[in-house]
């Protein structure tokens, strides 16, 4: 069978990314232009600034994806693009570019849900994940548990009621003056401290065993910090370590509980927070005790990228699930 | 020279095919639908209607601003994609120039006004004695009052009795402008009041002849205004 080459385009947040993936598996190029340094001076992603950077960078990023793969524009079979969820103005840049590019090449357009892409990042790297599985999707915008029959069929069994895990990391990091983005900042500070020296609650929500809530933990961390400051000689690294521990423990415990209830042998972690070392370690340790295998993408595929977009779109290409030219972008999640 | 021109810089969505000084087809839609949904289907439709394929096109034209930030990016991103895939050069035309291009052969001072929200307008000032608008002053974003003072000053300096106001920026503050300008205001019919892709295409023919092509890899909209966050940071564009 002929190889299928798909160009993926991703602009849902603050990364302008393009990638070419062969047969949904082999990454031929993976180009990412990150705006982190620009948004850092604002203390978080500014949607209008992100959109402005996307329109400036999109053409160069796409061109580089072809150069890195050693391919011409005409060599690709389809164009896949993230059209939800994300910052609407940012999504529209990638979507509009993808439409123009696909239309002018007379190639099909494929619409991709960004979170499906994150989940698929696991498939890109691990050839034989045993399904069914439980997947923990953790990012700046989402914290969800999925029960997956296979990569294309799954049900949401729990979500966060308030802040997403990544959002809690960002807010607490900003409050503690640790900088942006919050996940890596807290992880770095936590490495110098010790969890348990100060105490934060673990929020399990007994009645809804697979739902999450992080806003209480966030507030508790902020209040504790104020108290520590008042009492003198506060150690920010100890608070960061305890905060990370409290958040990660809940994520891990609920994931394993779900895996046991649904009797699956594998847990997948997806999304930007999947890059957190402590989450990866603790999940592997605790799941290992239950003979459950844990899969997570390598660090470079945890954060936003277009390889995951081009990868998951392969199935849509095969089933001819093409998107129409009037495809729109959606900021919120219609369905996971 | 066959030009495909697109405009999505204001609530109007437009696309046109222009061959030299001849408009072959134009689509003008001033109706509530998002440009992201309508722009490419519109381009696709007008091309089909004229049995035209992308390989027949010589130059792509896009209105580059000022205008709605998101609207500008939708049009420009689509044109960047088409340009790269089909290897066609791009000409960028100011949205204000495009508006002024609706009028020709008049002694009046022509002002193109786009609603910039926050009680401001983007404005451009033109002389339109010939077939192409001539820019008299750098475009700016300001309150309707500041604009009007600048327009009156320019009209006096250029000995122009009449002033033509075009664009949705006029509609937004029409009551104020009508009262202030009275007989000095020369009203225009509705079909000349909003940007037309055909006008952008006609202007683009001239720019293309002058070799005024854009570098697609670095082309960005003409916003005039900084983003809120950049403005607060007080350092200029990041
Ligand atoms: Zn993401």
Coordinates of C-alpha atoms and ligand atoms in Angstrom, one line a residue:
Chain A
X1 CA 0.0 0.0 0.0
X2 CA 1.1 3.5 -0.7
X3 CA 2.5 5.5 2.2
X4 CA 0.1 8.2 3.4
X5 CA 1.8 11.5 4.4
X6 CA -0.2 13.9 6.4
X7 CA 0.7 17.5 7.3
X8 CA -0.5 18.5 10.8
X9 CA -1.0 22.1 11.9
X10 CA -1.5 23.1 15.5
X11 CA -2.1 26.7 16.8
X12 CA -4.6 26.2 19.7
X13 CA -2.6 28.0 22.4
X14 CA 0.9 29.5 22.4
X15 CA 2.8 27.1 20.1
X16 CA 2.8 27.4 16.4
X17 CA 3.5 23.9 15.2
X18 CA 3.6 21.8 12.0
X19 CA 4.6 18.3 11.4
X20 CA 4.5 15.6 8.7
X21 CA 3.7 12.1 9.9
X22 CA 3.8 8.9 7.7
X23 CA 1.0 6.4 8.0
X24 CA -0.1 7.8 11.4
X25 CA 3.1 6.4 13.0
X26 CA 6.4 7.8 11.7
X27 CA 7.3 11.4 12.5
X28 CA 9.1 12.8 9.5
X29 CA 9.3 16.3 11.0
X30 CA 8.1 18.1 14.1
X31 CA 8.5 21.8 14.1
X32 CA 7.4 23.9 17.1
X33 CA 7.7 27.6 17.5
X34 CA 7.0 28.3 21.2
X35 CA 6.0 31.7 22.4
X36 CA 6.6 31.0 26.0
X37 CA 9.3 33.7 26.3
X38 CA 6.9 36.3 24.9
X39 CA 4.0 35.4 27.2
X40 CA 6.2 35.0 30.3
X41 CA 6.5 38.8 30.5
X42 CA 2.7 39.0 30.8
X43 CA 2.6 36.2 33.4
X44 CA 0.5 34.0 31.2
X45 CA -0.8 33.4 27.7
X46 CA -2.3 36.6 26.2
X47 CA -4.8 35.4 23.5
X48 CA -4.4 38.4 21.2
X49 CA -0.6 38.3 21.4
X50 CA -0.6 34.6 20.7
X51 CA -2.8 35.1 17.6
X52 CA -0.5 37.8 16.3
X53 CA 2.5 35.5 16.7
X54 CA 0.7 32.7 15.0
X55 CA 0.0 34.7 11.8
X56 CA 3.6 35.9 11.7
X57 CA 5.1 32.5 12.2
X58 CA 2.7 30.0 10.5
X59 CA 4.2 30.1 7.0
X60 CA 7.8 29.6 8.2
X61 CA 6.8 26.8 10.6
X62 CA 5.0 24.9 7.9
X63 CA 7.7 25.4 5.4
X64 CA 10.3 24.2 7.9
X65 CA 8.2 21.0 8.5
X66 CA 8.5 20.2 4.8
X67 CA 12.2 21.1 4.7
X68 CA 12.9 18.9 7.8
X69 CA 11.1 16.0 6.2
X70 CA 12.8 16.6 2.8
X71 CA 9.5 16.8 1.1
X72 CA 7.7 19.1 -1.4
X73 CA 4.3 20.5 -0.7
X74 CA 2.8 18.3 -3.3
X75 CA 4.0 15.1 -1.6
X76 CA 1.5 15.2 1.1
X77 CA -1.9 13.4 0.9
X78 CA -3.9 15.5 3.4
X79 CA -3.8 18.5 5.8
X80 CA -4.9 18.0 9.4
X81 CA -5.6 20.9 11.7
X82 CA -6.7 21.4 15.3
X83 CA -10.1 23.1 15.3
X84 CA -11.0 22.7 19.0
X85 CA -10.6 23.3 21.9
X86 CA -8.3 26.3 22.4
X87 CA -8.1 30.0 22.1
X88 CA -10.5 30.9 19.3
X89 CA -8.4 33.6 17.7
X90 CA -5.3 31.3 17.8
X91 CA -7.2 28.3 16.4
X92 CA -8.5 30.4 13.5
X93 CA -5.0 31.2 12.2
X94 CA -4.1 27.6 11.9
X95 CA -7.5 26.6 10.6
X96 CA -7.6 29.3 7.9
X97 CA -4.1 28.6 6.8
X98 CA -4.8 24.9 6.6
X99 CA -7.9 25.5 4.6
X100 CA -6.1 27.7 2.1
X101 CA -3.2 25.2 1.8
X102 CA -5.4 22.2 1.4
X103 CA -7.7 23.9 -1.0
X104 CA -4.9 25.1 -3.2
X105 CA -3.2 21.7 -3.3
X106 CA -6.6 20.0 -3.8
X107 CA -6.0 17.7 -0.8
X108 CA -8.6 16.7 1.8
X109 CA -8.8 18.7 5.1
X110 CA -9.0 16.8 8.4
X111 CA -10.3 18.3 11.6
X112 CA -8.7 17.3 14.8
X113 CA -9.7 17.6 18.5
X114 CA -6.6 18.8 20.3
X115 CA -7.1 16.5 23.2
X116 CA -7.5 13.5 21.0
X117 CA -4.1 14.5 19.7
X118 CA -2.6 14.5 23.2
X119 CA -4.0 11.0 23.8
X120 CA -2.6 9.9 20.4
X121 CA 0.9 11.1 21.4
X122 CA 1.1 7.8 23.4
X123 CA 0.3 5.7 20.3
X124 CA 2.9 7.5 18.3
X125 CA 5.6 6.3 20.6
X126 CA 4.3 3.0 22.0
X127 CA 3.5 0.4 19.4
X128 CA 1.6 -2.1 21.5
X129 CA -0.5 -0.5 24.2
X130 CA -2.8 -3.2 25.6
X131 CA -6.4 -1.9 25.3
X132 CA -8.8 -1.4 27.0
X133 CA -7.1 1.2 29.1
X134 CA -7.7 4.2 31.4
X135 CA -6.4 7.5 30.2
X136 CA -5.7 10.5 32.4
X137 CA -5.8 13.7 30.3
X138 CA -4.1 16.5 32.3
X139 CA -3.4 19.9 30.8
X140 CA -3.8 23.6 31.4
X141 CA -7.4 23.4 30.3
X142 CA -8.5 19.8 31.2
X143 CA -8.3 17.1 33.8
X144 CA -10.3 14.1 32.8
X145 CA -10.3 10.3 33.2
X146 CA -11.3 8.2 30.2
X147 CA -12.2 4.6 29.8
X148 CA -10.9 3.6 26.4
X149 CA -11.9 0.5 24.5
X150 CA -9.3 1.4 21.9
X151 CA -7.8 4.6 20.5
X152 CA -11.0 5.6 18.8
X153 CA -13.7 4.6 21.3
X154 CA -13.8 6.0 24.8
X155 CA -16.1 7.4 27.5
X156 CA -15.4 10.1 30.0
X157 CA -15.7 8.7 33.5
X158 CA -14.6 11.8 35.4
X159 CA -13.6 15.4 35.0
X160 CA -12.6 18.3 37.1
X161 CA -15.3 20.4 38.6
X162 CA -13.3 23.6 38.7
X163 CA -9.7 24.2 37.9
X164 CA -7.7 22.0 35.6
X165 CA -4.5 20.5 37.1
X166 CA -2.3 22.7 34.8
X167 CA -4.4 25.7 35.7
X168 CA -3.8 25.1 39.4
X169 CA -0.1 24.8 38.8
X170 CA -0.1 28.1 36.9
X171 CA -2.1 30.0 39.5
X172 CA -0.2 28.8 42.5
X173 CA 3.1 29.4 40.7
X174 CA 2.1 32.9 39.9
X175 CA 1.0 33.5 43.5
X176 CA 4.3 32.2 44.9
X177 CA 6.2 34.3 42.4
X178 CA 7.8 31.3 40.8
X179 CA 7.0 32.4 37.2
X180 CA 5.3 31.0 34.1
X181 CA 4.5 28.4 33.0
X182 CA 3.6 27.1 36.4
X183 CA 4.1 23.3 35.9
X184 CA 7.8 23.4 35.2
X185 CA 8.3 26.3 37.7
X186 CA 6.7 24.4 40.6
X187 CA 8.5 21.2 39.6
X188 CA 11.8 23.0 39.8
X189 CA 11.1 24.6 43.2
X190 CA 9.7 21.3 44.5
X191 CA 12.9 19.5 43.7
X192 CA 14.7 21.7 46.3
X193 CA 12.1 21.2 49.0
X194 CA 10.4 18.4 50.8
X195 CA 6.8 17.3 50.8
X196 CA 5.1 16.8 54.1
X197 CA 7.0 19.5 56.0
X198 CA 3.9 21.6 55.6
X199 CA 0.5 20.0 55.1
X200 CA -2.0 20.5 52.3
X201 CA -5.3 18.6 51.9
X202 CA -5.9 15.8 49.3
X203 CA -9.3 16.4 47.8
X204 CA -10.9 13.1 46.8
X205 CA -14.6 14.0 46.6
X206 CA -15.8 10.7 48.1
X207 CA -19.2 10.6 46.4
X208 CA -17.9 11.1 42.8
X209 CA -14.9 8.9 42.8
X210 CA -13.5 9.9 39.4
X211 CA -14.2 13.6 39.6
X212 CA -11.5 16.1 40.5
X213 CA -11.4 19.5 42.3
X214 CA -8.3 21.5 42.5
X215 CA -9.6 25.0 43.4
X216 CA -9.7 24.1 47.1
X217 CA -6.2 22.9 47.1
X218 CA -5.1 26.0 45.2
X219 CA -6.7 28.3 47.8
X220 CA -5.3 26.2 50.7
X221 CA -1.8 26.6 49.2
X222 CA -2.2 30.3 48.9
X223 CA -3.6 30.7 52.5
X224 CA -0.8 28.5 53.8
X225 CA 1.8 30.6 52.1
X226 CA 0.3 33.8 53.6
X227 CA 0.5 32.1 57.0
X228 CA 4.1 30.9 56.4
X229 CA 5.1 34.4 55.5
X230 CA 3.6 35.9 58.6
X231 CA 5.3 33.3 60.8
X232 CA 8.7 34.2 59.2
X233 CA 11.3 32.3 57.3
X234 CA 8.9 30.7 54.8
X235 CA 10.4 28.0 52.6
X236 CA 8.7 28.2 49.2
X237 CA 10.3 25.0 48.0
X238 CA 8.6 23.0 50.8
X239 CA 5.3 24.4 49.9
X240 CA 5.8 23.8 46.2
X241 CA 6.8 20.2 46.9
X242 CA 3.8 19.6 49.1
X243 CA 1.4 21.2 46.6
X244 CA 2.8 19.1 43.8
X245 CA 2.6 16.0 46.0
X246 CA -1.0 16.7 47.0
X247 CA -2.1 17.2 43.4
X248 CA -0.2 14.3 41.9
X249 CA -1.3 11.9 44.6
X250 CA -5.0 12.5 43.8
X251 CA -4.4 12.1 40.0
X252 CA -2.5 8.9 40.6
X253 CA -4.9 7.4 43.1
X254 CA -8.0 8.1 41.0
X255 CA -6.4 6.7 37.9
X256 CA -5.4 3.5 39.5
X257 CA -8.8 3.2 41.2
X258 CA -10.4 3.6 37.7
X259 CA -8.0 1.0 36.2
X260 CA -9.0 -1.5 38.8
X261 CA -12.7 -0.9 38.6
X262 CA -12.7 -1.2 34.8
X263 CA -10.2 -4.1 35.0
X264 CA -7.8 -2.7 32.5
X265 CA -4.0 -3.4 32.4
X266 CA -2.8 -0.1 31.1
X267 CA -3.0 3.6 32.1
X268 CA -2.2 6.3 29.6
X269 CA -1.2 9.9 30.6
X270 CA -1.7 12.6 28.1
X271 CA -1.5 16.4 28.0
X272 CA 1.0 19.0 29.1
X273 CA 1.0 18.0 32.8
X274 CA 2.0 14.5 31.6
X275 CA 5.5 16.1 31.4
X276 CA 5.6 16.4 35.2
X277 CA 8.3 14.1 36.5
X278 CA 6.7 13.4 39.8
X279 CA 3.4 12.4 38.2
X280 CA 5.2 10.0 35.8
X281 CA 7.2 8.5 38.6
X282 CA 4.5 8.1 41.2
X283 CA 2.0 6.7 38.6
X284 CA 4.6 4.1 37.5
X285 CA 5.4 3.2 41.1
X286 CA 1.9 2.8 42.3
X287 CA 0.5 1.2 39.1
X288 CA 3.5 -1.2 39.1
X289 CA 2.4 -2.5 42.5
X290 CA -1.0 -3.4 40.9
X291 CA 0.6 -4.9 37.8
X292 CA -0.7 -2.1 35.7
X293 CA 1.4 -0.7 32.9
X294 CA 1.8 3.0 32.5
X295 CA 2.4 4.8 29.2
X296 CA 3.2 8.4 28.7
X297 CA 4.7 10.3 25.7
X298 CA 8.3 11.5 25.8
X299 CA 8.6 15.0 27.1
X300 CA 8.7 16.6 23.7
X301 CA 5.4 15.0 22.7
X302 CA 3.7 15.9 26.0
X303 CA 3.6 19.6 25.2
X304 CA 1.6 21.0 22.3
X305 CA 2.9 19.7 18.9
X306 CA 1.5 19.0 15.5
X307 CA 2.9 15.4 15.2
X308 CA 0.0 14.2 17.4
X309 CA -2.4 16.1 15.2
X310 CA -1.0 14.6 11.9
X311 CA -0.9 11.2 13.6
X312 CA -4.4 10.9 14.8
X313 CA -5.8 12.3 11.6
X314 CA -4.5 9.2 9.7
X315 CA -7.6 7.2 10.7
X316 CA -9.9 10.0 9.5
X317 CA -8.0 9.9 6.2
X318 CA -8.4 6.2 5.8
X319 CA -12.2 6.4 6.5
X320 CA -12.5 9.4 4.3
X321 CA -13.9 11.5 7.2
X322 CA -12.9 14.7 5.5
X323 CA -13.8 18.1 6.9
X324 CA -15.8 20.6 4.7
X325 CA -14.4 24.0 3.6
X326 CA -16.8 25.7 5.9
X327 CA -15.3 24.0 9.0
X328 CA -15.2 26.4 12.0
X329 CA -13.1 26.5 15.1
X330 CA -14.5 26.1 18.6
X331 CA -12.9 27.4 21.9
X332 CA -14.7 25.0 24.2
X333 CA -14.8 21.2 24.2
X334 CA -17.8 19.9 22.4
X335 CA -17.1 16.4 23.4
X336 CA -13.9 14.6 24.5
Chain B
X1 CA -2.9 39.6 -15.0
X2 CA -5.5 37.6 -13.2
X3 CA -5.9 38.5 -9.6
X4 CA -7.8 36.7 -6.8
X5 CA -8.6 39.2 -4.1
X6 CA -10.1 38.4 -0.6
X7 CA -11.2 40.7 2.1
X8 CA -12.4 39.7 5.6
X9 CA -11.1 42.8 7.5
X10 CA -14.6 44.1 8.5
X11 CA -18.0 42.4 9.0
X12 CA -18.1 42.3 5.2
X13 CA -16.7 39.1 3.5
X14 CA -15.6 39.6 0.0
X15 CA -13.8 37.8 -2.8
X16 CA -13.3 38.8 -6.4
X17 CA -11.5 37.8 -9.6
X18 CA -10.1 40.8 -11.4
X19 CA -8.3 40.8 -14.8
X20 CA -6.4 44.0 -15.3
X21 CA -9.2 46.7 -15.1
X22 CA -12.0 44.2 -15.6
X23 CA -13.9 42.7 -12.7
X24 CA -14.9 39.2 -13.7
X25 CA -16.8 38.2 -10.6
X26 CA -17.3 39.5 -7.1
X27 CA -18.9 38.2 -4.0
X28 CA -19.9 40.7 -1.3
X29 CA -21.6 39.5 1.9
X30 CA -22.6 41.8 4.7
X31 CA -24.4 39.3 6.7
X32 CA -23.8 37.8 10.2
X33 CA -21.8 34.7 9.5
X34 CA -18.3 34.1 10.6
X35 CA -15.6 34.6 8.0
X36 CA -13.9 31.4 9.0
X37 CA -16.9 29.5 7.7
X38 CA -17.6 31.5 4.6
X39 CA -14.3 32.7 3.2
X40 CA -12.9 29.6 1.5
X41 CA -16.3 28.3 0.3
X42 CA -16.8 31.8 -1.3
X43 CA -13.4 31.7 -3.0
X44 CA -14.1 28.2 -4.2
X45 CA -17.5 29.1 -5.5
X46 CA -16.4 32.2 -7.5
X47 CA -13.5 30.3 -9.0
X48 CA -15.8 27.4 -10.1
X49 CA -18.4 29.8 -11.5
X50 CA -15.7 31.2 -13.8
X51 CA -14.2 27.9 -14.7
X52 CA -11.0 29.1 -13.1
X53 CA -8.5 27.0 -11.3
X54 CA -5.8 28.2 -8.9
X55 CA -3.1 27.6 -11.6
X56 CA -4.8 30.3 -13.7
X57 CA -4.3 32.9 -11.1
X58 CA -1.3 35.2 -11.4
X59 CA -1.4 37.1 -8.1
X60 CA -3.3 36.9 -4.8
X61 CA -4.5 40.1 -3.1
X62 CA -5.6 40.5 0.5
X63 CA -6.7 43.4 2.5
X64 CA -4.1 43.7 5.2
X65 CA -5.8 46.1 7.6
X66 CA -6.7 47.9 9.6
X67 CA -9.8 46.1 10.7
X68 CA -11.0 43.4 13.0
X69 CA -7.9 41.6 14.3
X70 CA -9.4 38.2 13.9
X71 CA -11.0 39.0 10.6
X72 CA -7.7 40.2 9.2
X73 CA -5.9 37.1 10.3
X74 CA -8.5 34.8 8.8
X75 CA -8.1 36.3 5.4
X76 CA -4.3 36.6 5.6
X77 CA -3.8 33.1 6.9
X78 CA -5.9 31.7 4.1
X79 CA -4.0 33.7 1.5
X80 CA -0.7 32.6 3.0
X81 CA -1.8 29.0 2.7
X82 CA -2.9 29.4 -0.9
X83 CA 0.2 31.4 -1.8
X84 CA 2.6 28.7 -0.5
X85 CA 0.7 25.7 -1.8
X86 CA 0.1 27.2 -5.3
X87 CA 3.4 29.3 -5.4
X88 CA 1.6 32.5 -6.2
X89 CA 2.8 36.0 -5.2
X90 CA 0.8 38.1 -2.7
X91 CA 0.0 41.8 -2.8
X92 CA -1.3 43.4 0.4
X93 CA -3.8 46.2 0.1
X94 CA -4.7 48.5 3.0
X95 CA -8.4 48.2 3.9
X96 CA -8.6 52.0 4.0
X97 CA -7.2 52.3 0.5
X98 CA -9.7 49.7 -0.6
X99 CA -12.5 51.8 0.8
X100 CA -11.2 54.9 -0.8
X101 CA -10.9 53.0 -4.1
X102 CA -14.7 53.0 -4.3
X103 CA -14.7 56.7 -5.3
X104 CA -12.9 58.2 -8.2
X105 CA -12.9 61.5 -10.2
X106 CA -14.1 63.6 -7.3
X107 CA -12.7 66.9 -5.9
X108 CA -13.9 66.1 -2.4
X109 CA -11.7 65.0 0.5
X110 CA -12.3 61.3 0.9
X111 CA -12.0 59.8 4.4
X112 CA -12.1 56.1 5.0
X113 CA -13.4 55.2 8.5
X114 CA -13.5 51.8 10.1
X115 CA -15.1 51.2 13.5
X116 CA -12.3 50.5 15.9
X117 CA -14.6 50.1 18.9
X118 CA -13.6 51.7 22.3
X119 CA -15.0 55.0 20.9
X120 CA -12.4 55.2 18.2
X121 CA -12.1 54.9 14.4
X122 CA -9.3 53.8 12.1
X123 CA -9.1 56.6 9.5
X124 CA -7.4 57.3 6.2
X125 CA -7.4 60.5 4.2
X126 CA -7.4 60.6 0.4
X127 CA -7.6 62.7 -2.8
X128 CA -9.4 60.8 -5.6
X129 CA -9.1 63.1 -8.6
X130 CA -7.7 60.3 -10.7
X131 CA -8.6 56.6 -10.9
X132 CA -6.6 55.7 -7.8
X133 CA -6.9 57.1 -4.4
X134 CA -3.8 59.2 -3.3
X135 CA -2.9 59.0 0.4
X136 CA -2.7 62.5 2.0
X137 CA -1.8 61.5 5.6
X138 CA -0.7 58.4 7.5
X139 CA -3.7 56.3 8.7
X140 CA -4.4 56.6 12.4
X141 CA -6.7 55.4 15.2
X142 CA -8.4 58.1 17.2
X143 CA -11.7 59.4 18.5
X144 CA -14.3 60.6 16.0
X145 CA -13.7 64.1 17.3
X146 CA -9.9 64.0 16.7
X147 CA -10.6 62.5 13.3
X148 CA -13.0 65.2 12.4
X149 CA -10.6 68.0 13.4
X150 CA -7.9 66.4 11.2
X151 CA -10.3 66.1 8.3
X152 CA -11.5 69.7 8.5
X153 CA -7.9 71.0 8.8
X154 CA -6.9 68.9 5.8
X155 CA -10.0 70.0 3.7
X156 CA -9.2 73.6 4.5
X157 CA -5.5 73.2 3.6
X158 CA -6.4 71.4 0.3
X159 CA -9.2 73.9 -0.5
X160 CA -11.8 71.1 -0.6
X161 CA -15.4 72.2 -0.1
X162 CA -16.8 68.7 0.3
X163 CA -15.9 65.7 2.5
X164 CA -16.9 62.1 1.7
X165 CA -17.0 59.7 4.6
X166 CA -16.9 56.0 3.9
X167 CA -17.0 52.8 6.0
X168 CA -18.7 51.4 9.0
X169 CA -16.9 54.0 11.1
X170 CA -19.1 56.5 9.5
X171 CA -22.2 54.5 10.1
X172 CA -21.3 54.1 13.8
X173 CA -21.0 57.9 14.4
X174 CA -23.2 59.2 11.5
X175 CA -25.4 61.3 13.7
X176 CA -22.4 63.2 15.1
X177 CA -20.7 63.6 11.7
X178 CA -24.0 64.7 10.0
X179 CA -24.5 67.4 12.6
X180 CA -20.9 68.6 12.6
X181 CA -20.4 68.6 8.8
X182 CA -23.9 69.6 7.6
X183 CA -23.7 70.5 3.9
X184 CA -20.0 69.9 3.8
X185 CA -20.7 66.2 3.9
X186 CA -21.2 64.6 0.5
X187 CA -23.2 61.5 1.0
X188 CA -22.5 58.4 -1.0
X189 CA -24.9 55.6 -2.0
X190 CA -24.8 52.4 0.1
X191 CA -23.0 50.2 -2.5
X192 CA -19.9 52.5 -2.2
X193 CA -19.8 52.7 1.5
X194 CA -18.1 49.4 2.5
X195 CA -14.9 47.7 1.3
X196 CA -15.2 45.7 -1.9
X197 CA -12.9 42.9 -2.8
X198 CA -13.1 44.0 -6.4
X199 CA -11.7 47.4 -5.4
X200 CA -8.8 45.7 -3.6
X201 CA -8.2 43.6 -6.7
X202 CA -8.1 46.7 -8.9
X203 CA -5.6 48.4 -6.6
X204 CA -3.6 45.2 -6.4
X205 CA -3.1 45.2 -10.2
X206 CA -1.3 48.5 -9.9
X207 CA 0.8 47.4 -7.0
X208 CA 1.7 44.1 -8.7
X209 CA 2.8 46.1 -11.8
X210 CA 5.1 48.1 -9.5
X211 CA 6.5 44.9 -8.1
X212 CA 5.1 45.6 -4.6
X213 CA 4.9 42.0 -3.5
X214 CA 4.9 40.8 0.1
X215 CA 7.2 38.2 1.8
X216 CA 4.6 35.6 2.6
X217 CA 6.8 34.2 5.4
X218 CA 6.8 37.4 7.4
X219 CA 3.7 39.2 6.2
X220 CA 1.5 40.4 9.1
X221 CA -1.6 42.5 9.3
X222 CA -1.5 46.2 9.7
X223 CA -3.2 46.5 13.1
X224 CA -2.3 50.1 13.8
X225 CA -3.3 49.4 17.4
X226 CA -1.2 47.3 19.9
X227 CA -2.9 44.5 21.7
X228 CA -4.3 45.5 25.1
X229 CA -1.6 43.5 26.9
X230 CA 1.2 45.1 24.9
X231 CA -0.2 48.5 25.5
X232 CA -0.3 47.9 29.3
X233 CA 3.3 46.6 29.2
X234 CA 4.1 50.0 27.6
X235 CA 7.0 48.7 25.4
X236 CA 5.5 48.5 22.0
X237 CA 4.9 45.3 20.0
X238 CA 6.5 42.2 21.5
Ligands
LIG1 ZN1 -2.4 20.9 24.7

